[in-house]
GROMACS .gro file of C-alpha atoms in nm:
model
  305
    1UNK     CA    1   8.723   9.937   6.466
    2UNK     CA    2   8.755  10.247   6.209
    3UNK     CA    3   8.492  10.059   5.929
    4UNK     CA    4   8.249  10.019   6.178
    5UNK     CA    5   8.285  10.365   6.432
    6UNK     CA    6   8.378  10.125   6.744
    7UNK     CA    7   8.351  10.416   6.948
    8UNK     CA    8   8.442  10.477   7.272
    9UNK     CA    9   8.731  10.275   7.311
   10UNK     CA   10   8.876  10.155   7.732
   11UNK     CA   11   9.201  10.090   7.633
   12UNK     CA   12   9.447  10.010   7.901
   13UNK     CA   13   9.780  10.225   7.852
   14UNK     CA   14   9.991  10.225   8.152
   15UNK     CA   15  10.248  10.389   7.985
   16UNK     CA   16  10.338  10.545   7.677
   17UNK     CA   17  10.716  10.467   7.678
   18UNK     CA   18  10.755  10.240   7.388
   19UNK     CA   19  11.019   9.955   7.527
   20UNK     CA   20  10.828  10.016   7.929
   21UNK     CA   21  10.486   9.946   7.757
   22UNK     CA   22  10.659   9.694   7.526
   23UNK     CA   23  10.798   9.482   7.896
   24UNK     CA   24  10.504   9.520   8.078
   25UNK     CA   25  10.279   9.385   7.835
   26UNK     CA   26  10.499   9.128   7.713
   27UNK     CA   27  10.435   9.203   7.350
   28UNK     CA   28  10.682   9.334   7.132
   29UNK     CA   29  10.401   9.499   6.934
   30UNK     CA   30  10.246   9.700   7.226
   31UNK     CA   31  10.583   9.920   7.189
   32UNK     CA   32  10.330  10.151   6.939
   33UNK     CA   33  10.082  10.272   7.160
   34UNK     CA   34  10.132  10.636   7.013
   35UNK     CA   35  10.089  10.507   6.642
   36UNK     CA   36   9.777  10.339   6.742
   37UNK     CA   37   9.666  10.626   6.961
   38UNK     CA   38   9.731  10.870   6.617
   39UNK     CA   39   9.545  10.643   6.405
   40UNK     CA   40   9.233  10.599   6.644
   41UNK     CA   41   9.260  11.042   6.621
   42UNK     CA   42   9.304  11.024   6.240
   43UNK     CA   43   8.948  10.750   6.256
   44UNK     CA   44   8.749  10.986   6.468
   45UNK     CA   45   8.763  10.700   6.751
   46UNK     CA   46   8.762  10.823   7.079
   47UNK     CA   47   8.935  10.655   7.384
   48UNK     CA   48   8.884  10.632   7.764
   49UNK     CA   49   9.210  10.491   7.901
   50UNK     CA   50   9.326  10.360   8.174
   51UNK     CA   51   9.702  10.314   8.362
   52UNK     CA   52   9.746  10.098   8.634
   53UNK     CA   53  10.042  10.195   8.858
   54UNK     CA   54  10.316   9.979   8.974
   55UNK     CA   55  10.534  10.141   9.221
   56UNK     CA   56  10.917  10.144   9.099
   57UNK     CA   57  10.783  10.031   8.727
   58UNK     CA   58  10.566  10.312   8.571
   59UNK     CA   59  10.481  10.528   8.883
   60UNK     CA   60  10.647  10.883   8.958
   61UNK     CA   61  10.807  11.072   8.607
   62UNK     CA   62  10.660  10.765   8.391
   63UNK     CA   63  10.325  10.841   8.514
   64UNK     CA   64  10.373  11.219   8.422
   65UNK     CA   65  10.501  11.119   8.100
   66UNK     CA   66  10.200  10.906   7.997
   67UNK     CA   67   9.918  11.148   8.124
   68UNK     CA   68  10.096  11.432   7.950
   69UNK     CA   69  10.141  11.192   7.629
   70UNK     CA   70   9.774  11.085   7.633
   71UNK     CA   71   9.623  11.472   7.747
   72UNK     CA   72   9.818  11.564   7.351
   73UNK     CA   73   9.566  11.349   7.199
   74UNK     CA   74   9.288  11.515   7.393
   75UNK     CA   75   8.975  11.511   7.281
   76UNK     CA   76   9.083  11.230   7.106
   77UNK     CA   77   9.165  11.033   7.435
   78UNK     CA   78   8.840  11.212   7.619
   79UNK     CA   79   8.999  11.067   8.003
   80UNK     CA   80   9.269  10.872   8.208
   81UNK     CA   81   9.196  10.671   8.491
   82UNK     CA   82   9.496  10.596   8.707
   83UNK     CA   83   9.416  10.272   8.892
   84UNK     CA   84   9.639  10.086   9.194
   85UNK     CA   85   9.764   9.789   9.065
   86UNK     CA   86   9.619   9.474   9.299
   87UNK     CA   87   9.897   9.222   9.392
   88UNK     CA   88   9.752   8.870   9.535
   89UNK     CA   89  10.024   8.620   9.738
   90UNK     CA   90   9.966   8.399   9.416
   91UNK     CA   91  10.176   8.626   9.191
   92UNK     CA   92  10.533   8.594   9.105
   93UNK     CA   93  10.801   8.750   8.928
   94UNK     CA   94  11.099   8.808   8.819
   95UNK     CA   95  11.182   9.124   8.941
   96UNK     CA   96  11.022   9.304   9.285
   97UNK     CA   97  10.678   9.369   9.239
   98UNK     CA   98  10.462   9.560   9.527
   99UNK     CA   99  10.169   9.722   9.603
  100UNK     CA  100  10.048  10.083   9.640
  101UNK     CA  101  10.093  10.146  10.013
  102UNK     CA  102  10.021  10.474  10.203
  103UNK     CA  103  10.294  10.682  10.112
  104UNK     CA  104  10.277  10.568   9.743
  105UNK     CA  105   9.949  10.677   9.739
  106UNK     CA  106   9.974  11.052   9.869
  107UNK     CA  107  10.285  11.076   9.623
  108UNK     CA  108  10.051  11.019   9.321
  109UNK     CA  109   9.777  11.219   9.417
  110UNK     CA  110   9.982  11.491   9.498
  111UNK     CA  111  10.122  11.417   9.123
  112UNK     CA  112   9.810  11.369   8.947
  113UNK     CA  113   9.652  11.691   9.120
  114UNK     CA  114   9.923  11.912   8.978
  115UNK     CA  115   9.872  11.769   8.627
  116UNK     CA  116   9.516  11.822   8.709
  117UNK     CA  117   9.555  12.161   8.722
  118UNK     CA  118   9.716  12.222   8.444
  119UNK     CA  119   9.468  12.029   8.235
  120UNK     CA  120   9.166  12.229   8.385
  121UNK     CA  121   9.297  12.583   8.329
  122UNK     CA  122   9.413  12.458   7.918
  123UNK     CA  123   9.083  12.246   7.815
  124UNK     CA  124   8.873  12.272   8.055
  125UNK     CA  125   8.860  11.946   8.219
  126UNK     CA  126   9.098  11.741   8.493
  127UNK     CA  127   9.130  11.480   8.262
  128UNK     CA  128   9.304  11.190   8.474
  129UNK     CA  129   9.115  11.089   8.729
  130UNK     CA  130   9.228  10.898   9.062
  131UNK     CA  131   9.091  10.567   9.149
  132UNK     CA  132   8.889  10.556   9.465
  133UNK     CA  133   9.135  10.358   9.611
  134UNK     CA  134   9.417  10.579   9.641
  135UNK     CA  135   9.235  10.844   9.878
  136UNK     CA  136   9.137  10.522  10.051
  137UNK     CA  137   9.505  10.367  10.093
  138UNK     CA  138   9.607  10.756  10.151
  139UNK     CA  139   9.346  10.853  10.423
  140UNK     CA  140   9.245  11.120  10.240
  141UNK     CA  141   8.853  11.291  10.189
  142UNK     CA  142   8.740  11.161   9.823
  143UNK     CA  143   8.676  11.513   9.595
  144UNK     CA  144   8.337  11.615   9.573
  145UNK     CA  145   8.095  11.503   9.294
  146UNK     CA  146   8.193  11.768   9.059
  147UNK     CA  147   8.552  11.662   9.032
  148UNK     CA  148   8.472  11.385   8.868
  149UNK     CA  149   8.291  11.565   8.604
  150UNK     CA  150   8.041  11.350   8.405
  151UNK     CA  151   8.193  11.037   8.605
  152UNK     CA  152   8.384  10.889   8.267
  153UNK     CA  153   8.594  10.626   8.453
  154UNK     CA  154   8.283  10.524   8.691
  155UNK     CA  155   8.318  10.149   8.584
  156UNK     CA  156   8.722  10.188   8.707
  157UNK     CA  157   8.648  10.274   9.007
  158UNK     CA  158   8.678  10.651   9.019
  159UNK     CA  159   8.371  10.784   9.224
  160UNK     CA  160   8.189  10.490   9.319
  161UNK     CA  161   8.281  10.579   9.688
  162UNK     CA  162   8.154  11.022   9.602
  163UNK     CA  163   7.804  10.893   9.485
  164UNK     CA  164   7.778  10.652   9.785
  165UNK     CA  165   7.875  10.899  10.057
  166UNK     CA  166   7.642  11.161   9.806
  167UNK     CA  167   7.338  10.929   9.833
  168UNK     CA  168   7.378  10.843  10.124
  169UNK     CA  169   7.333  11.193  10.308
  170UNK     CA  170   7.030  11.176  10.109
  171UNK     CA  171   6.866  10.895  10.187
  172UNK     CA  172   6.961  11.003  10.595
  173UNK     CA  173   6.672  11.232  10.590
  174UNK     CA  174   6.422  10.950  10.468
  175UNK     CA  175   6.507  10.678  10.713
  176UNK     CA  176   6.248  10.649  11.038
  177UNK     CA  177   6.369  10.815  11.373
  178UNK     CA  178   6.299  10.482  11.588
  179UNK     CA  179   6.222  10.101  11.519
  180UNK     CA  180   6.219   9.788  11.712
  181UNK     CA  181   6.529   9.674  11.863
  182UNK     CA  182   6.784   9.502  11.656
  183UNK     CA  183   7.108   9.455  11.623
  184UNK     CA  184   7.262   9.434  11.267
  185UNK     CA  185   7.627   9.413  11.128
  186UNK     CA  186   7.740   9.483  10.748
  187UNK     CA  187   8.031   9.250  10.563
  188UNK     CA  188   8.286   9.498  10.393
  189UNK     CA  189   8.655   9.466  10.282
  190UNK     CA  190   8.907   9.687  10.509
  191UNK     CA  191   8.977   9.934  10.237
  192UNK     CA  192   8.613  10.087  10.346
  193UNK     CA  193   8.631   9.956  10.705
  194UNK     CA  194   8.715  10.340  10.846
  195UNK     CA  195   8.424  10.513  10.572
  196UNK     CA  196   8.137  10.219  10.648
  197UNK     CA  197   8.188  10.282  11.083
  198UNK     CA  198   8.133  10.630  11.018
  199UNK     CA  199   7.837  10.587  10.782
  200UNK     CA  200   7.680  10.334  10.984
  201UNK     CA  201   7.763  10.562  11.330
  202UNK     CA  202   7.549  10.791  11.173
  203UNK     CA  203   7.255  10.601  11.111
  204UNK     CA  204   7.257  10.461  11.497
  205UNK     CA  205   7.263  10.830  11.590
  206UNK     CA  206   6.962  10.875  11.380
  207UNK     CA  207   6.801  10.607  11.444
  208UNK     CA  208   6.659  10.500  11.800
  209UNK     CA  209   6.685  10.132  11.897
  210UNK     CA  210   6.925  10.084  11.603
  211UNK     CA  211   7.252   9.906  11.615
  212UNK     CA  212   7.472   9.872  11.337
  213UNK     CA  213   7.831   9.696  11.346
  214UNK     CA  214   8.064   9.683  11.052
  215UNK     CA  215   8.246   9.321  11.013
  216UNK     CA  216   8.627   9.427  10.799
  217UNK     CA  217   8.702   9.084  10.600
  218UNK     CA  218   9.015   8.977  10.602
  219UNK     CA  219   9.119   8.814  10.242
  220UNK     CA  220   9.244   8.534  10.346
  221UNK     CA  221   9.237   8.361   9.987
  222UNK     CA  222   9.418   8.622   9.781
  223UNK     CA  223   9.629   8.742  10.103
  224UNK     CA  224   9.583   9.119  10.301
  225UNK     CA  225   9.687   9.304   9.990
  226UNK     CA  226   9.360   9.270   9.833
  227UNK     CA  227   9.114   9.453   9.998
  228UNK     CA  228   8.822   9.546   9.804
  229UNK     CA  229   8.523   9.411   9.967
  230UNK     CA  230   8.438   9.284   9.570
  231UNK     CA  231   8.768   8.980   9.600
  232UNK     CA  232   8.641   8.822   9.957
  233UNK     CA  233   8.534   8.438   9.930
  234UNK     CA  234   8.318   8.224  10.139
  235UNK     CA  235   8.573   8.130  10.345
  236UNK     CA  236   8.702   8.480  10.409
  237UNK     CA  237   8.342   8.605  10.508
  238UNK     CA  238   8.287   8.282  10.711
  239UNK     CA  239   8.585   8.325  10.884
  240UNK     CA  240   8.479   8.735  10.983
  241UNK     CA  241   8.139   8.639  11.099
  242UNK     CA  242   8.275   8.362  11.302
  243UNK     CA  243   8.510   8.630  11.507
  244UNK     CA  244   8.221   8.864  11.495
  245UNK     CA  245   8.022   8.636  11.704
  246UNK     CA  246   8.237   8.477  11.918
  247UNK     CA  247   8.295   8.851  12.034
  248UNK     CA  248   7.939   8.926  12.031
  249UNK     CA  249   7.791   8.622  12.147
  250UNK     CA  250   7.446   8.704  11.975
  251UNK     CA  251   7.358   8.471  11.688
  252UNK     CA  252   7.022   8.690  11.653
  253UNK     CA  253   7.232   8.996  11.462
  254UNK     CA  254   7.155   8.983  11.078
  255UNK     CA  255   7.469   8.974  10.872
  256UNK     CA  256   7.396   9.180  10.528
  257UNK     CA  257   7.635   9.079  10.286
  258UNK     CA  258   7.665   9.311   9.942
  259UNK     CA  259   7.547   9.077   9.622
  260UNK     CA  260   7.926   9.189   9.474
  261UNK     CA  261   8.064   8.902   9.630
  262UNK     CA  262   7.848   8.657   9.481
  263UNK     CA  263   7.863   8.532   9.108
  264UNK     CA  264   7.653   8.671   8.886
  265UNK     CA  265   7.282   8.522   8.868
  266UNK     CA  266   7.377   8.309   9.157
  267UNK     CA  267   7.397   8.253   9.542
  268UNK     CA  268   7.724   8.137   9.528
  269UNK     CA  269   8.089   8.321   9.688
  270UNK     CA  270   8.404   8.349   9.456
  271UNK     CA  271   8.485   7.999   9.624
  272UNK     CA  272   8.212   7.770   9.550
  273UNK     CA  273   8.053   7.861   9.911
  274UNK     CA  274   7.675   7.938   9.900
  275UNK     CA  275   7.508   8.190  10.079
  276UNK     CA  276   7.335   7.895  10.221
  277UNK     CA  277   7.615   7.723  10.348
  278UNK     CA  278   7.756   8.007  10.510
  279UNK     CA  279   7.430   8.071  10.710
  280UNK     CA  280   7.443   7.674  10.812
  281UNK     CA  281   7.759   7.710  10.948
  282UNK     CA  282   7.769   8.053  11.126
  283UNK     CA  283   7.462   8.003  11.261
  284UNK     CA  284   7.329   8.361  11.187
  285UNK     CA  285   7.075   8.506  10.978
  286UNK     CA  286   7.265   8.606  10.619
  287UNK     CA  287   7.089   8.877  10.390
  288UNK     CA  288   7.193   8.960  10.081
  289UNK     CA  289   7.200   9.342   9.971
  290UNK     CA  290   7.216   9.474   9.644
  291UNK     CA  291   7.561   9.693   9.548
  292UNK     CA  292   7.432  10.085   9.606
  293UNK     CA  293   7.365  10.241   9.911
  294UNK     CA  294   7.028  10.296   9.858
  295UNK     CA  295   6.975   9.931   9.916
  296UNK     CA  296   7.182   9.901  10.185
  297UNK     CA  297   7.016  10.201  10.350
  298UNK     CA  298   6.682  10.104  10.314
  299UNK     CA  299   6.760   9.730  10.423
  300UNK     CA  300   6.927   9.794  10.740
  301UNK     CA  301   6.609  10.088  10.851
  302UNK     CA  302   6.292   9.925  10.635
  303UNK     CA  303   6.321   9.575  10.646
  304UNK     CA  304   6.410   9.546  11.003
  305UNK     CA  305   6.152   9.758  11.161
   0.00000   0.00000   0.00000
């Protein structure tokens, strides 16, 4: 990494107590995350990193600990992206081990805003940077655009959901003010099920003879926990569309299902399910839609008309 300038690093942290770092990793040898950190400096490597928080492990006065730890080695570590940890019905271990709920989630904003703070008014910058998931789980408004600065942890999560509320007032002014009847509904995981009815209220306001439902998928496969619309399978959107239209009763509503829950190059779900197999047994018309809300904008106004 130092011969050759490997530069920037994503190095995943979660803390920076040496025996806590040294547990959760398993390794022995993680234990010198500040060594490796002050070599990286002393190489003129930078680092993006990233802590994941498990509540009752490395949440709370651990998490202060480690963003204070890694904001000393600023501009060496140039950002910190504190992530949720995700917790499928598939894991065990030895001791408890649970997911950010609600409450969690409003403690460690209100945390990571205060060390925020302090961070702005000494370099300049916020530094750690909250997933988008946490205002999600909290029921809080996601900051504006320029919190998030130049958007360093982008590919974490942090501001995905800013840019797509962002573009999407946008694109509001471009789509037409009436089209032909139709009824569509939108496949999305429940973390955005409150965010996608509003966005997609909107557009029905704006747009006459438009109707717009938003299916929340249940993950069925790696349990309720998990509820990024990214971890659905086949069988979890099969399932949603069946409800959907035994509700609905209309088989003539196009489903659009965001390309993020297929494999990469391919038509096929997490599960093995094709996109063609789903639309045999549901019934309905299935469209796939690429992953920005430009796309999905301009599918659900444009293609239908």
């Amino acid at each position: 990494i130092a011969r050759f300038k490997l530069s920037p690093l994503y190095v995943s942290i979660h803390t920076t107590s040496p025996r806590l770092r040294a547990k959760m990793l398993r390794n022995p040898q993680a234990s010198n995350i500040i060594g490796q950190l002050g070599f990286l400096r002393e190489a003129g490597i930078t680092v993006h990193a990233q802590v994941v928080v498990c509540p009752g492990i490395n949440d709370g006065v651990q998490l202060e600990r480690t963003l204070r730890d890694l904001f000393s080695f600023w501009p060496t570590v140039l950002s910190a992206a504190v992530v949720p940890v995700g917790v499928t019905k598939y894991q065990k271990y030895e001791s408890p081990f649970f997911p950010v709920d609600k409450e969690k989630a409003q403690e460690t904003i209100e945390l990571v805003e205060q060390l925020q703070r302090e961070f702005k008014k000494t370099a300049g910058t916020n530094f750690a940077f909250l997933a988008d998931e946490f205002y999600l789980k909290a029921e809080k408004t996601v900051p504006l655009a320029a919190h998030y600065e130049d958007f360093p942890q982008i590919e974490n999560g942090v501001g995905l959901v800013r840019i797509f509320l962002d573009d999407f007032k946008q694109l509001l002014e471009k789509v037409p003010s009436q089209i032909k009847e139709r009824s569509t509904a939108v496949i999305t995981g429940k973390a955005m099920e409150k965010i996608m009815k509003e966005l997609c209220t909107e557009l029905e306001n704006r747009v006459q003879g438009l109707k717009v439902d938003v299916i929340p998928a249940e993950n069925k496969f790696f349990g309720s926990t998990v509820d990024v619309v990214g971890l659905l399978t086949g069988k979890d959107v099969y399932y949603a569309v069946e409800e959907y239209l035994d509700k609905k009763g209309r088989k003539d509503t196009i489903i659009l299902i965001p390309s993020v829950l297929l494999k990469e190059g391919k038509s096929l779900f997490l599960d093995g399910m094709s996109v063609q197999d789903l639309q045999q047994k549901t019934g309905a018309v299935i469209k796939v839609v690429e992953n920005s809300e430009q796309t999905f904008h301009l599918k659900i106004n444009f293609s239908l008309l």
